Amino acid sequence: LEKSKEVNVTIVTSGPQTADNDLDQLIAAGAKVKYLDVAKLLSTGVQHAKLWTVDNQHGYLGSANMDWRSLTQVKELGVFFKDCPRLATDLSKIIGAFGHVAEPGIMFPINWTSEFTAIYNRTNPMKLLLNGVPANVYISMSPPAFRPPGREDDLEAILHIIDSAQSFVYVAVMDFQAAVKSYSGKPDAYWPDLSNALIKASFERGVEVRILVSHWAHTSPKLRHFMKAIRTLHGVNGASLRIRFFVVPVETPEQRAIPFSRVNHNKYMVTDKTLYVGTSNWSGDYFKFAGGAGFVVECDEDHISSKSAKCLRKELEEVFLRDWNSVYTDEL
């Protein structure tokens, strides 16, 4: 609130506009709030990206909503970076693109101006030092209808990472369903893009696949069936396909009374070559109809000096294995 009186604060949030005490106070203090009504524009969907940029120097991309529960009651994971103007400027372009789509009267296909065009993508990644380690970096985006020229598609980024893995793919995501979920009463549509990619990687190339999904008060009964469909091929043709459910314990009546909490909410993937931190759950409706973004890093681990900090990819691998081997998981 105090910063809104001193600096330019712009927020792009899900529309349509409704009464919200926090946003109302920010608007009164001088913040500019744009409401992105994805469902109105695409017939279904939501603004689901969780992004920050500050002064074109610092930024955040991850699973955490701007909600007190994300700090105290929900298990989150994100990437925070500081003093990196190229990366912050690129992330600002994505936030700006979402803000542009939120403008009244937007028409499809969008006539994008050059200020939103992405310079960096999978074929032309940003070359940085992350914690002292050389890395190729780019930021992907969804849905396709909101994506400016040059910006990597979020789903295509994930599929390329899976296809490029040589020894393992570890996925941690709250919800993973081989479906485009319908919220209008119509049947869901089958959507095997991600599950097929993981099965193919393990079945054809011997890549070890581990999937860590969440089990909480709002888990769909369909989730277990979709995971069983993947797990069924474990051991066939040497495939290694394992699934575990992560349960955040509810230890007090007060915790139980908090709505939409006590869940492992992260959305990331790490392979032997690449890390991906995203904002979308793994079902087709998110990649087709929801505002989202992904942070992709491929580290040059052959050139890590003794003075360098640990490679970011290795850090994420260790986080996954910590959770996978914890007392909070149950194997399917």
Short mmCIF file of C-alpha atoms in Angstrom, two decimals:
data_model
loop_
_atom_site.label_atom_id
_atom_site.label_comp_id
_atom_site.label_asym_id
_atom_site.label_seq_id
_atom_site.Cartn_x
_atom_site.Cartn_y
_atom_site.Cartn_z
CA LEU A 1 0.00 0.00 0.00
CA GLU A 2 2.78 2.42 0.87
CA LYS A 3 4.69 1.62 -2.33
CA SER A 4 1.57 2.25 -4.40
CA LYS A 5 1.76 5.86 -3.26
CA GLU A 6 5.42 6.19 -4.30
CA VAL A 7 6.03 4.08 -7.43
CA ASN A 8 4.14 2.77 -10.43
CA VAL A 9 2.35 -0.43 -9.40
CA THR A 10 0.49 -2.36 -12.10
CA ILE A 11 -1.42 -5.57 -11.36
CA VAL A 12 -2.99 -7.92 -13.91
CA THR A 13 -5.49 -10.19 -12.18
CA SER A 14 -8.34 -12.49 -13.08
CA GLY A 15 -11.54 -10.85 -14.24
CA PRO A 16 -14.29 -9.92 -14.20
CA GLN A 17 -13.90 -7.27 -11.53
CA THR A 18 -15.51 -8.13 -8.21
CA ALA A 19 -15.36 -6.63 -4.74
CA ASP A 20 -11.93 -7.32 -3.28
CA ASN A 21 -10.80 -5.47 -0.19
CA ASP A 22 -7.07 -5.88 -0.91
CA LEU A 23 -7.31 -4.70 -4.52
CA ASP A 24 -9.69 -1.89 -3.59
CA GLN A 25 -7.17 -0.58 -1.06
CA LEU A 26 -4.36 -0.80 -3.60
CA ILE A 27 -6.40 1.06 -6.20
CA ALA A 28 -7.20 3.75 -3.65
CA ALA A 29 -3.47 4.07 -2.93
CA GLY A 30 -2.67 4.58 -6.62
CA ALA A 31 -2.10 1.10 -8.05
CA LYS A 32 -3.35 0.37 -11.57
CA VAL A 33 -5.31 -2.88 -11.72
CA LYS A 34 -6.26 -4.62 -14.97
CA TYR A 35 -8.83 -7.40 -14.98
CA LEU A 36 -8.14 -10.15 -17.51
CA ASP A 37 -11.41 -11.99 -18.11
CA VAL A 38 -10.10 -15.05 -19.94
CA ALA A 39 -13.44 -16.85 -19.87
CA LYS A 40 -15.09 -13.94 -21.66
CA LEU A 41 -12.39 -13.88 -24.35
CA LEU A 42 -11.95 -17.64 -24.90
CA SER A 43 -15.32 -18.98 -23.62
CA THR A 44 -13.51 -20.66 -20.73
CA GLY A 45 -10.30 -20.27 -18.74
CA VAL A 46 -8.63 -18.12 -16.11
CA GLN A 47 -5.61 -15.89 -15.58
CA HIS A 48 -3.38 -18.34 -13.70
CA ALA A 49 0.17 -16.95 -14.08
CA LYS A 50 1.97 -15.83 -10.92
CA LEU A 51 4.64 -13.33 -11.95
CA TRP A 52 6.44 -10.33 -10.46
CA THR A 53 8.92 -7.88 -11.90
CA VAL A 54 10.47 -4.95 -10.05
CA ASP A 55 12.31 -2.04 -11.72
CA ASN A 56 13.27 -4.29 -14.65
CA GLN A 57 15.92 -5.73 -12.32
CA HIS A 58 14.31 -8.42 -10.18
CA GLY A 59 11.53 -10.95 -10.66
CA TYR A 60 9.61 -14.04 -9.58
CA LEU A 61 7.85 -16.84 -11.45
CA GLY A 62 6.26 -19.76 -9.66
CA SER A 63 3.24 -21.42 -8.15
CA ALA A 64 2.44 -18.97 -5.34
CA ASN A 65 -0.72 -16.91 -5.56
CA MET A 66 -0.66 -13.46 -3.99
CA ASP A 67 -2.53 -14.80 -0.99
CA TRP A 68 -1.60 -15.20 2.66
CA ARG A 69 -2.19 -18.96 2.43
CA SER A 70 0.69 -19.26 -0.04
CA LEU A 71 3.01 -18.02 2.70
CA THR A 72 1.69 -20.15 5.55
CA GLN A 73 -0.65 -22.98 4.50
CA VAL A 74 0.28 -24.06 0.96
CA LYS A 75 3.52 -25.68 -0.23
CA GLU A 76 4.85 -23.60 -3.15
CA LEU A 77 7.88 -23.42 -5.40
CA GLY A 78 9.14 -20.59 -7.55
CA VAL A 79 12.22 -18.94 -9.01
CA PHE A 80 13.31 -15.57 -7.61
CA PHE A 81 16.06 -13.66 -9.35
CA LYS A 82 17.71 -10.33 -8.59
CA ASP A 83 19.97 -7.90 -10.43
CA CYS A 84 19.25 -9.48 -13.81
CA PRO A 85 17.83 -6.76 -16.09
CA ARG A 86 17.65 -8.88 -19.26
CA LEU A 87 15.62 -11.57 -17.54
CA ALA A 88 13.41 -9.07 -15.71
CA THR A 89 12.76 -7.13 -18.91
CA ASP A 90 11.74 -10.31 -20.72
CA LEU A 91 9.38 -11.27 -17.90
CA SER A 92 7.96 -7.74 -17.95
CA LYS A 93 7.05 -8.31 -21.60
CA ILE A 94 4.89 -11.27 -20.60
CA ILE A 95 3.14 -9.31 -17.86
CA GLY A 96 2.68 -6.49 -20.36
CA ALA A 97 1.19 -8.92 -22.89
CA PHE A 98 -1.36 -10.14 -20.35
CA GLY A 99 -2.16 -6.52 -19.54
CA HIS A 100 -2.60 -5.74 -23.22
CA VAL A 101 -5.04 -8.63 -23.65
CA ALA A 102 -6.99 -7.26 -20.68
CA GLU A 103 -7.62 -3.95 -22.46
CA PRO A 104 -11.26 -3.30 -23.45
CA GLY A 105 -12.11 -4.12 -27.05
CA ILE A 106 -9.21 -6.49 -27.70
CA MET A 107 -9.71 -8.38 -30.97
CA PHE A 108 -8.38 -11.78 -32.10
CA PRO A 109 -6.01 -12.47 -33.69
CA ILE A 110 -4.15 -9.80 -31.74
CA ASN A 111 -2.16 -7.26 -33.74
CA TRP A 112 0.94 -7.23 -31.54
CA THR A 113 3.28 -4.25 -31.57
CA SER A 114 7.05 -4.76 -31.44
CA GLU A 115 7.29 -3.95 -27.72
CA PHE A 116 5.79 -7.36 -26.94
CA THR A 117 7.88 -9.41 -29.38
CA ALA A 118 10.11 -11.93 -27.63
CA ILE A 119 13.80 -11.94 -28.45
CA TYR A 120 14.57 -15.08 -26.45
CA ASN A 121 13.06 -18.53 -26.94
CA ARG A 122 14.10 -22.17 -27.31
CA THR A 123 16.05 -21.59 -30.53
CA ASN A 124 17.60 -18.34 -29.25
CA PRO A 125 17.92 -18.63 -25.46
CA MET A 126 19.26 -15.96 -23.16
CA LYS A 127 22.85 -16.77 -22.15
CA LEU A 128 23.39 -15.95 -18.48
CA LEU A 129 25.39 -16.81 -15.42
CA LEU A 130 22.99 -18.19 -12.81
CA ASN A 131 24.69 -18.47 -9.44
CA GLY A 132 27.95 -18.38 -11.35
CA VAL A 133 27.00 -21.25 -13.69
CA PRO A 134 26.65 -20.67 -17.47
CA ALA A 135 23.06 -21.29 -18.53
CA ASN A 136 20.65 -20.98 -21.45
CA VAL A 137 17.36 -19.46 -20.31
CA TYR A 138 14.00 -18.59 -21.81
CA ILE A 139 10.44 -17.98 -20.60
CA SER A 140 7.47 -19.71 -22.22
CA MET A 141 3.84 -18.62 -22.18
CA SER A 142 0.26 -19.83 -22.60
CA PRO A 143 -2.41 -19.84 -23.93
CA PRO A 144 -1.56 -19.67 -27.65
CA ALA A 145 -4.19 -16.99 -28.29
CA PHE A 146 -2.36 -14.60 -25.91
CA ARG A 147 1.18 -15.36 -27.09
CA PRO A 148 3.10 -12.57 -28.89
CA PRO A 149 5.49 -13.27 -31.80
CA GLY A 150 8.70 -15.04 -30.85
CA ARG A 151 7.45 -16.25 -27.47
CA GLU A 152 7.84 -19.98 -26.86
CA ASP A 153 4.61 -21.90 -26.30
CA ASP A 154 4.44 -23.30 -22.77
CA LEU A 155 3.27 -26.77 -23.76
CA GLU A 156 5.80 -27.03 -26.57
CA ALA A 157 8.57 -26.09 -24.14
CA ILE A 158 7.57 -28.89 -21.76
CA LEU A 159 7.31 -31.46 -24.56
CA HIS A 160 10.76 -30.51 -25.87
CA ILE A 161 12.29 -30.89 -22.41
CA ILE A 162 10.77 -34.36 -22.03
CA ASP A 163 11.89 -35.39 -25.51
CA SER A 164 15.44 -34.17 -24.79
CA ALA A 165 15.87 -36.05 -21.50
CA GLN A 166 18.41 -38.87 -21.56
CA SER A 167 18.23 -40.53 -18.15
CA PHE A 168 15.38 -39.15 -16.01
CA VAL A 169 12.34 -36.88 -15.89
CA TYR A 170 10.98 -35.85 -12.49
CA VAL A 171 7.63 -34.02 -12.43
CA ALA A 172 6.01 -32.37 -9.40
CA VAL A 173 2.58 -30.88 -10.04
CA MET A 174 -0.61 -30.43 -8.07
CA ASP A 175 -2.93 -31.86 -10.73
CA PHE A 176 -2.11 -34.01 -13.78
CA GLN A 177 -4.96 -35.21 -15.97
CA ALA A 178 -4.94 -36.38 -19.58
CA ALA A 179 -8.00 -34.26 -20.30
CA VAL A 180 -9.23 -30.86 -21.30
CA LYS A 181 -11.52 -30.36 -18.34
CA SER A 182 -14.93 -28.86 -19.00
CA TYR A 183 -16.49 -26.41 -16.58
CA SER A 184 -19.78 -26.08 -18.48
CA GLY A 185 -21.31 -29.47 -17.81
CA LYS A 186 -20.07 -30.97 -21.08
CA PRO A 187 -17.90 -34.12 -21.04
CA ASP A 188 -14.15 -33.66 -20.68
CA ALA A 189 -12.07 -34.16 -23.84
CA TYR A 190 -9.25 -36.69 -23.88
CA TRP A 191 -5.84 -34.98 -24.06
CA PRO A 192 -2.85 -37.34 -23.81
CA ASP A 193 -0.09 -34.96 -24.96
CA LEU A 194 1.94 -34.92 -21.75
CA SER A 195 1.24 -38.45 -20.53
CA ASN A 196 2.11 -39.86 -23.96
CA ALA A 197 5.38 -37.90 -24.02
CA LEU A 198 6.41 -39.30 -20.64
CA ILE A 199 5.42 -42.86 -21.51
CA LYS A 200 7.24 -42.67 -24.85
CA ALA A 201 10.41 -41.34 -23.21
CA SER A 202 10.51 -44.25 -20.77
CA PHE A 203 9.20 -46.97 -23.11
CA GLU A 204 11.45 -46.13 -26.09
CA ARG A 205 14.55 -44.55 -24.51
CA GLY A 206 14.66 -46.04 -21.03
CA VAL A 207 14.21 -42.67 -19.31
CA GLU A 208 13.26 -42.99 -15.64
CA VAL A 209 9.99 -41.11 -15.02
CA ARG A 210 8.77 -40.12 -11.57
CA ILE A 211 5.59 -38.11 -11.05
CA LEU A 212 4.74 -36.48 -7.72
CA VAL A 213 1.12 -35.32 -7.67
CA SER A 214 -0.90 -33.87 -4.82
CA HIS A 215 -3.62 -35.46 -2.75
CA TRP A 216 -5.78 -32.99 -0.83
CA ALA A 217 -9.39 -32.09 -0.04
CA HIS A 218 -10.11 -31.07 -3.64
CA THR A 219 -8.35 -33.84 -5.55
CA SER A 220 -10.45 -35.06 -8.47
CA PRO A 221 -11.28 -38.80 -8.37
CA LYS A 222 -10.17 -38.88 -12.01
CA LEU A 223 -6.57 -38.08 -11.06
CA ARG A 224 -5.86 -41.54 -9.67
CA HIS A 225 -7.28 -43.19 -12.79
CA PHE A 226 -5.07 -41.10 -15.06
CA MET A 227 -2.03 -41.92 -12.95
CA LYS A 228 -2.89 -45.63 -12.99
CA ALA A 229 -3.02 -45.47 -16.79
CA ILE A 230 0.58 -44.27 -16.83
CA ARG A 231 1.71 -46.65 -14.08
CA THR A 232 0.26 -49.66 -15.92
CA LEU A 233 3.19 -49.64 -18.37
CA HIS A 234 5.83 -49.69 -15.62
CA GLY A 235 8.22 -52.55 -16.39
CA VAL A 236 6.98 -53.09 -19.94
CA ASN A 237 9.88 -52.90 -22.41
CA GLY A 238 12.04 -51.72 -19.51
CA ALA A 239 9.92 -48.62 -18.83
CA SER A 240 10.25 -47.02 -15.39
CA LEU A 241 7.06 -45.09 -14.58
CA ARG A 242 6.47 -44.37 -10.89
CA ILE A 243 3.87 -42.15 -9.23
CA ARG A 244 3.58 -40.91 -5.67
CA PHE A 245 0.98 -38.72 -3.97
CA PHE A 246 2.17 -35.90 -1.72
CA VAL A 247 -0.05 -35.12 1.26
CA VAL A 248 0.41 -31.94 3.30
CA PRO A 249 -0.80 -32.96 6.77
CA VAL A 250 -3.73 -31.24 8.45
CA GLU A 251 -2.72 -31.18 12.11
CA THR A 252 -5.21 -28.86 13.82
CA PRO A 253 -8.91 -27.97 13.56
CA GLU A 254 -7.84 -24.44 12.68
CA GLN A 255 -5.89 -25.71 9.68
CA ARG A 256 -8.82 -27.85 8.57
CA ALA A 257 -11.10 -24.82 8.63
CA ILE A 258 -8.96 -22.83 6.17
CA PRO A 259 -10.41 -23.26 2.66
CA PHE A 260 -8.22 -24.27 -0.28
CA SER A 261 -5.11 -24.89 1.80
CA ARG A 262 -2.80 -27.68 3.00
CA VAL A 263 -1.72 -28.74 -0.47
CA ASN A 264 1.49 -29.22 -2.45
CA HIS A 265 0.75 -26.56 -5.07
CA ASN A 266 4.05 -26.53 -7.03
CA LYS A 267 4.33 -27.08 -10.80
CA TYR A 268 7.84 -28.00 -11.96
CA MET A 269 9.92 -30.56 -13.82
CA VAL A 270 13.60 -31.42 -13.71
CA THR A 271 15.54 -33.73 -16.01
CA ASP A 272 19.18 -34.72 -16.31
CA LYS A 273 19.60 -31.71 -18.63
CA THR A 274 16.96 -29.06 -17.92
CA LEU A 275 14.76 -27.50 -15.28
CA TYR A 276 11.27 -26.09 -15.79
CA VAL A 277 9.32 -24.07 -13.23
CA GLY A 278 5.78 -23.19 -14.27
CA THR A 279 2.46 -21.80 -13.14
CA SER A 280 0.04 -24.27 -14.76
CA ASN A 281 -1.38 -27.59 -13.67
CA TRP A 282 -0.87 -30.37 -16.20
CA SER A 283 -4.19 -30.70 -18.00
CA GLY A 284 -5.14 -29.50 -21.44
CA ASP A 285 -7.46 -26.72 -20.32
CA TYR A 286 -4.57 -24.90 -18.65
CA PHE A 287 -2.36 -24.90 -21.73
CA LYS A 288 -5.21 -24.07 -24.11
CA PHE A 289 -7.27 -21.58 -22.09
CA ALA A 290 -5.35 -20.30 -19.04
CA GLY A 291 -2.80 -17.54 -18.68
CA GLY A 292 0.45 -19.20 -17.67
CA ALA A 293 4.23 -19.06 -17.98
CA GLY A 294 7.26 -21.29 -17.58
CA PHE A 295 10.91 -20.65 -16.69
CA VAL A 296 13.30 -22.94 -18.59
CA VAL A 297 16.99 -23.34 -17.76
CA GLU A 298 19.62 -25.61 -19.27
CA CYS A 299 22.85 -25.33 -17.28
CA ASP A 300 26.31 -25.92 -18.69
CA GLU A 301 27.32 -28.29 -15.90
CA ASP A 302 30.61 -29.16 -17.61
CA HIS A 303 31.91 -25.68 -16.78
CA ILE A 304 31.15 -25.37 -13.07
CA SER A 305 34.16 -24.10 -11.20
CA SER A 306 34.80 -24.80 -7.55
CA LYS A 307 33.95 -21.18 -6.80
CA SER A 308 30.50 -21.43 -8.37
CA ALA A 309 27.35 -22.07 -6.45
CA LYS A 310 25.45 -25.25 -7.16
CA CYS A 311 23.73 -25.47 -10.53
CA LEU A 312 20.07 -24.45 -10.33
CA ARG A 313 19.02 -27.66 -12.09
CA LYS A 314 20.82 -29.75 -9.47
CA GLU A 315 19.17 -27.77 -6.68
CA LEU A 316 15.73 -28.52 -8.10
CA GLU A 317 16.60 -32.20 -8.51
CA GLU A 318 17.52 -32.33 -4.83
CA VAL A 319 14.27 -30.61 -3.85
CA PHE A 320 12.29 -33.19 -5.81
CA LEU A 321 14.15 -36.14 -4.28
CA ARG A 322 13.71 -34.67 -0.79
CA ASP A 323 9.95 -34.54 -1.28
CA TRP A 324 9.77 -37.87 -3.11
CA ASN A 325 11.55 -39.66 -0.25
CA SER A 326 9.72 -37.83 2.54
CA VAL A 327 7.16 -39.27 4.96
CA TYR A 328 4.47 -37.19 3.23
CA THR A 329 4.26 -39.40 0.12
CA ASP A 330 2.33 -42.56 -0.75
CA GLU A 331 3.28 -44.67 -3.78
CA LEU A 332 0.71 -45.71 -6.35
#
